[in-house]
mmCIF file of C-alpha atoms in Angstrom:
data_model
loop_
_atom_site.group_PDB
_atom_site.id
_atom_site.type_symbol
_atom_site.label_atom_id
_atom_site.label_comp_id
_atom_site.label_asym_id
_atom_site.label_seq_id
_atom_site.Cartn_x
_atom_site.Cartn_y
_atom_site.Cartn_z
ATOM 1 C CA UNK A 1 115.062 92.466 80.346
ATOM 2 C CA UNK A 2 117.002 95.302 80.926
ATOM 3 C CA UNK A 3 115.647 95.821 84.443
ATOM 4 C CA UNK A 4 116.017 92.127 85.735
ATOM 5 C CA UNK A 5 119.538 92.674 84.560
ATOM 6 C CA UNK A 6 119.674 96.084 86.294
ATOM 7 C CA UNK A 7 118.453 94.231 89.496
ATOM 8 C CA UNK A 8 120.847 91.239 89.268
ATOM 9 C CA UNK A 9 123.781 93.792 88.885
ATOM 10 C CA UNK A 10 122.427 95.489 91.696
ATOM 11 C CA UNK A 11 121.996 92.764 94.199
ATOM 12 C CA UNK A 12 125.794 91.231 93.514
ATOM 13 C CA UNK A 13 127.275 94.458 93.951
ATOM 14 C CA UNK A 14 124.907 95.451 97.126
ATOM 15 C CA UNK A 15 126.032 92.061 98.308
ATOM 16 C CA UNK A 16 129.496 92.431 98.043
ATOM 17 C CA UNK A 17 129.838 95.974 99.784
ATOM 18 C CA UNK A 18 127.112 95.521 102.481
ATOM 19 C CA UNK A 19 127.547 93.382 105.232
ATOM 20 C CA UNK A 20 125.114 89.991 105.938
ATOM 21 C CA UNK A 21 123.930 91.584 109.186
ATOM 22 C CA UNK A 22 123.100 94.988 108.036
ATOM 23 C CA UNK A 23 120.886 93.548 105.177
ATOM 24 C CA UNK A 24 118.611 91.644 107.683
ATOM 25 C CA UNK A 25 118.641 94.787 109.307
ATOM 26 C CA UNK A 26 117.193 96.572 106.303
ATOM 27 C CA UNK A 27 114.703 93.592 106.207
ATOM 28 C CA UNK A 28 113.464 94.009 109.607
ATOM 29 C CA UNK A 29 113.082 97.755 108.997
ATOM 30 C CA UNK A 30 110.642 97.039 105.846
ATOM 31 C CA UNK A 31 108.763 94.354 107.556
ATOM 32 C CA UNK A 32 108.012 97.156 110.409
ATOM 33 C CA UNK A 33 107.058 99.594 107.575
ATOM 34 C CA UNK A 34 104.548 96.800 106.113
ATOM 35 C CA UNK A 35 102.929 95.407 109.562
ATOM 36 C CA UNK A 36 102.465 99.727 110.491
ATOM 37 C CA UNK A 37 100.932 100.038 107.227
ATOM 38 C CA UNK A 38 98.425 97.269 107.406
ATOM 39 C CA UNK A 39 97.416 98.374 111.041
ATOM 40 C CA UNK A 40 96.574 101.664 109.273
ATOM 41 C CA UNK A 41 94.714 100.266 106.925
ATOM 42 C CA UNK A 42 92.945 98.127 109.032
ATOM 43 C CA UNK A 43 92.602 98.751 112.401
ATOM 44 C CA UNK A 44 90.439 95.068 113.401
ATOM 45 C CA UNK A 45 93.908 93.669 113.056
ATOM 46 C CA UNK A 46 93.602 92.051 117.054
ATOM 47 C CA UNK A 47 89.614 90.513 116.056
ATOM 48 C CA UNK A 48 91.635 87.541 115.259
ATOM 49 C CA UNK A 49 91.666 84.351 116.924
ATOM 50 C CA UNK A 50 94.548 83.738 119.040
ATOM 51 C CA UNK A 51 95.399 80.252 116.642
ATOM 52 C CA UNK A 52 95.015 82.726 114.074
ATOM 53 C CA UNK A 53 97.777 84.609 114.792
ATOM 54 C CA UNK A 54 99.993 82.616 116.321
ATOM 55 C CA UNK A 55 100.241 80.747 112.806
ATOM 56 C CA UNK A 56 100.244 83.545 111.119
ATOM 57 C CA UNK A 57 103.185 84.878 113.226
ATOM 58 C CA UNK A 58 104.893 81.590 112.504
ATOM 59 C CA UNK A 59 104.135 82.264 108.871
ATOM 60 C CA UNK A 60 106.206 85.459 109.457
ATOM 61 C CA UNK A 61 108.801 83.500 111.227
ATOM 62 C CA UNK A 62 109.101 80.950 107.709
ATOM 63 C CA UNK A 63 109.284 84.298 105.818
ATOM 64 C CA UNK A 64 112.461 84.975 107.517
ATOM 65 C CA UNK A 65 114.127 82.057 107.340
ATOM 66 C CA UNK A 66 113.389 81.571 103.267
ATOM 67 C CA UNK A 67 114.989 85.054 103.400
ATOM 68 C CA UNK A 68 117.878 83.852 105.516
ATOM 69 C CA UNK A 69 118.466 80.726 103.320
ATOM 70 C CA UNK A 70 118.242 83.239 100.394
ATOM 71 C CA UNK A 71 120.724 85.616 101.270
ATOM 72 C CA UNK A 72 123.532 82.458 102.705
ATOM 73 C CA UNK A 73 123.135 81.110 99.231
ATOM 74 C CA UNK A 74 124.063 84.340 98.005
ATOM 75 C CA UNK A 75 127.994 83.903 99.908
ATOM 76 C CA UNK A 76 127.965 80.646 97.647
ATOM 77 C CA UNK A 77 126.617 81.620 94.127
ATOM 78 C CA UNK A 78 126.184 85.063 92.639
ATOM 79 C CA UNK A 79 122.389 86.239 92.059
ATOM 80 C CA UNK A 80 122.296 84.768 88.275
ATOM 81 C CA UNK A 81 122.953 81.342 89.349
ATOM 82 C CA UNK A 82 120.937 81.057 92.653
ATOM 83 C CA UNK A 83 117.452 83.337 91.428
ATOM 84 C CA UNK A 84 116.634 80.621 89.068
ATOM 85 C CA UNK A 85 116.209 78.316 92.007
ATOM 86 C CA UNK A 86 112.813 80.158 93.074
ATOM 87 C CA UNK A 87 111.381 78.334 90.266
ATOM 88 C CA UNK A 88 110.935 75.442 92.337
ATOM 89 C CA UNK A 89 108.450 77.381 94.632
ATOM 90 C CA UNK A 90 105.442 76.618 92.358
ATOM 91 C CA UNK A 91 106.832 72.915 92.320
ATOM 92 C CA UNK A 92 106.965 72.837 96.055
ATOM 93 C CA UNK A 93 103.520 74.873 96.101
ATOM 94 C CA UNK A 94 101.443 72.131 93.878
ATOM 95 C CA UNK A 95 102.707 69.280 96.266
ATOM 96 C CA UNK A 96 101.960 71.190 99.197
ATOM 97 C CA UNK A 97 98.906 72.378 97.823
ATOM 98 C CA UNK A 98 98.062 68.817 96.784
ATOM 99 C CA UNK A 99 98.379 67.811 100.293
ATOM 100 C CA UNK A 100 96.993 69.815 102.782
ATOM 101 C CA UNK A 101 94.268 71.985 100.594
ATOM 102 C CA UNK A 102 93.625 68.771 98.244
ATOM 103 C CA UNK A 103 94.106 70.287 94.900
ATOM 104 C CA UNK A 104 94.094 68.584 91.856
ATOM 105 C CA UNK A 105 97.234 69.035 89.728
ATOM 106 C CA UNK A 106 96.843 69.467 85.766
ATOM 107 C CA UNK A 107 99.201 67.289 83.973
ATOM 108 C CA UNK A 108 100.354 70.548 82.335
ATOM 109 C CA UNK A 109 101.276 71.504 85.718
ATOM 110 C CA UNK A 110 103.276 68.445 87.050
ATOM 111 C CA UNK A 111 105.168 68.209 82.986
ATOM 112 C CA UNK A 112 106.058 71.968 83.993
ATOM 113 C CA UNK A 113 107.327 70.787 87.289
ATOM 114 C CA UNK A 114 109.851 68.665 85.520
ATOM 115 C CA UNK A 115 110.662 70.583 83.383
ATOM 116 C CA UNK A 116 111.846 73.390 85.928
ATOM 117 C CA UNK A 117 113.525 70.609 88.176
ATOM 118 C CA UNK A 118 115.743 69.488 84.900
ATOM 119 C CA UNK A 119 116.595 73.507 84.566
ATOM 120 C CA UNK A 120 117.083 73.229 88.670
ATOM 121 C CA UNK A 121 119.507 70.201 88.184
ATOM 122 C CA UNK A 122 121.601 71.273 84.646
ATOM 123 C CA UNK A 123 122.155 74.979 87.108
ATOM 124 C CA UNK A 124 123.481 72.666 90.346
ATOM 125 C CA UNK A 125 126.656 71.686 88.203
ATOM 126 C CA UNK A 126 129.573 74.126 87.376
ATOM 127 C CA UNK A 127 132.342 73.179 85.188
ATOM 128 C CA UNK A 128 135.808 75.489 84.807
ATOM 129 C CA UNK A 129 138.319 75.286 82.220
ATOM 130 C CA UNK A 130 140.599 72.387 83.398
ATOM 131 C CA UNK A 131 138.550 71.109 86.383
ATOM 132 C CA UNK A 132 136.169 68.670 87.115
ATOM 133 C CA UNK A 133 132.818 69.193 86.965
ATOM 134 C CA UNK A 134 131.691 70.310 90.547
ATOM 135 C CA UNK A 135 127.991 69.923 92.342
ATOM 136 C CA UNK A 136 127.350 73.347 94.195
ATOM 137 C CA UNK A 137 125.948 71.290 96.936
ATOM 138 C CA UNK A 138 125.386 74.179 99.870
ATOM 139 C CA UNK A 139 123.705 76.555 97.074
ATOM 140 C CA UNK A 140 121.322 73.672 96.136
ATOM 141 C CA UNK A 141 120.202 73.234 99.744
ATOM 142 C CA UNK A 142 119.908 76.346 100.900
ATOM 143 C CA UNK A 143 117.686 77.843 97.701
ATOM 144 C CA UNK A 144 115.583 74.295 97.927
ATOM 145 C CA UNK A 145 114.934 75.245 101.420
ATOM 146 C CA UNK A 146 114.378 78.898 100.807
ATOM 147 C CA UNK A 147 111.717 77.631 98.130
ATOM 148 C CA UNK A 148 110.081 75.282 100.035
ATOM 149 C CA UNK A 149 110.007 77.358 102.676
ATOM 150 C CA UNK A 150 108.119 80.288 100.952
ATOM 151 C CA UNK A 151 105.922 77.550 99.404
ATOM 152 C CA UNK A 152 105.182 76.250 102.586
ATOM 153 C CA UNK A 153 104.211 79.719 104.491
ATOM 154 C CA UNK A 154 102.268 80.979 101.599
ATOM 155 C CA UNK A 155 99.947 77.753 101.595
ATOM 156 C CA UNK A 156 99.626 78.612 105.636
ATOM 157 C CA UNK A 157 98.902 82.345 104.632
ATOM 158 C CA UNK A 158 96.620 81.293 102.026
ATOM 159 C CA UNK A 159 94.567 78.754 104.530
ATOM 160 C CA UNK A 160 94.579 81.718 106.941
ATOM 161 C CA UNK A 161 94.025 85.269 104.964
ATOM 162 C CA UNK A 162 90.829 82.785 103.507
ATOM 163 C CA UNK A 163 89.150 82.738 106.785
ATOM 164 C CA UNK A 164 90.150 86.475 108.321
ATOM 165 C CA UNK A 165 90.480 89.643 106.584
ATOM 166 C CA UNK A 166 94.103 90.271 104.202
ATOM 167 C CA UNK A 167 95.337 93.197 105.641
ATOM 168 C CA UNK A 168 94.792 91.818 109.778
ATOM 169 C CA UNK A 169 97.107 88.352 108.294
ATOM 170 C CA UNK A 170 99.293 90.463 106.305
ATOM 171 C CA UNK A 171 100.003 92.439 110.188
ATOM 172 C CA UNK A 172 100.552 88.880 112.037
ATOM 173 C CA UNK A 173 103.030 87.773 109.248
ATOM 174 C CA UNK A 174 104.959 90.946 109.677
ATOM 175 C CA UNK A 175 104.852 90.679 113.414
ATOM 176 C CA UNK A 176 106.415 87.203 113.200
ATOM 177 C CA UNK A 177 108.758 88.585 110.623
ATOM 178 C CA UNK A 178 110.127 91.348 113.307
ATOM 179 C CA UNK A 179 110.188 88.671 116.092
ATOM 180 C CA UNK A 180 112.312 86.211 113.944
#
């Protein structure tokens, strides 16, 4: 507990000093650090097929983007309010998951669902002393579309890393992730 707290504290003050640019820029220098390291590992990282990577570099691509959508929420919420909002990724993950890799969803699963998009909804509303209760409309969207978006590229990654090796998909994501 005292670390997540540690981390929220962290990420609203890093947020306030450093600038929206030179975060991204920290991102991109990770991402490098990851797709070197797999190459490393793994050195068969071109034996894929050219489809391969190419989705897998779009997976990279969606990585960036949940980021992006991540961080904007960020200038509308602080960390505390907006983090909670990842919870939805499972709940976008069983519906994707449901519809392109034809899982079956446990009715433990989809009353769990619910029960985080209740939490989801009660969070979207803010109400100050002596004004009306307001709907934090752009922070909604953009951590929706962060989570659906890293629902969506980890069911790609998933479909993908199945077929060729872990570390050679875990390269292509990163590449797309430097490109974006």
């Amino acid at each position: 507990m005292l670390f997540a707290a540690t981390i929220l504290i962290f990420a609203k003050n890093f947020l306030a000093v450093v600038g929206f640019d030179l975060k991204l820029a920290g991102f991109r220098y990770q991402c490098f650090y990851f797709s070197f390291s797999s190459f490393l590992i793994n050195k068969n990282v071109f034996s894929l097929s050219l489809s391969s990577a190419l989705w897998l570099v779009t997976v990279g691509i969606l990585s960036f983007l949940a980021i992006f959508f991540y961080f904007k929420a960020l200038t509308y919420a602080d960390a505390s309010t907006a983090i909670p909002f990842f919870q939805l990724i499972p709940v976008f993950g069983f519906g994707l998951g449901f519809i392109f890799l034809r899982e079956t969803i446990p009715w433990q699963s989809i009353i769990a669902g619910l029960v985080i998009i209740i939490g989801v909804l009660i969070l979207s509303f803010e109400k100050k002393s002596g004004q009306p209760i307001i709907f934090k409309r752009q922070m909604v969207w953009l951590m929706a579309g962060s989570s659906f978006t890293y629902a969506l590229y980890e069911i790609i990654f998933k479909i993908i890393a199945i077929q060729e090796t872990f570390w050679a998909s875990l390269f292509w994501q990163n590449v797309g992730l430097l490109l974006a």
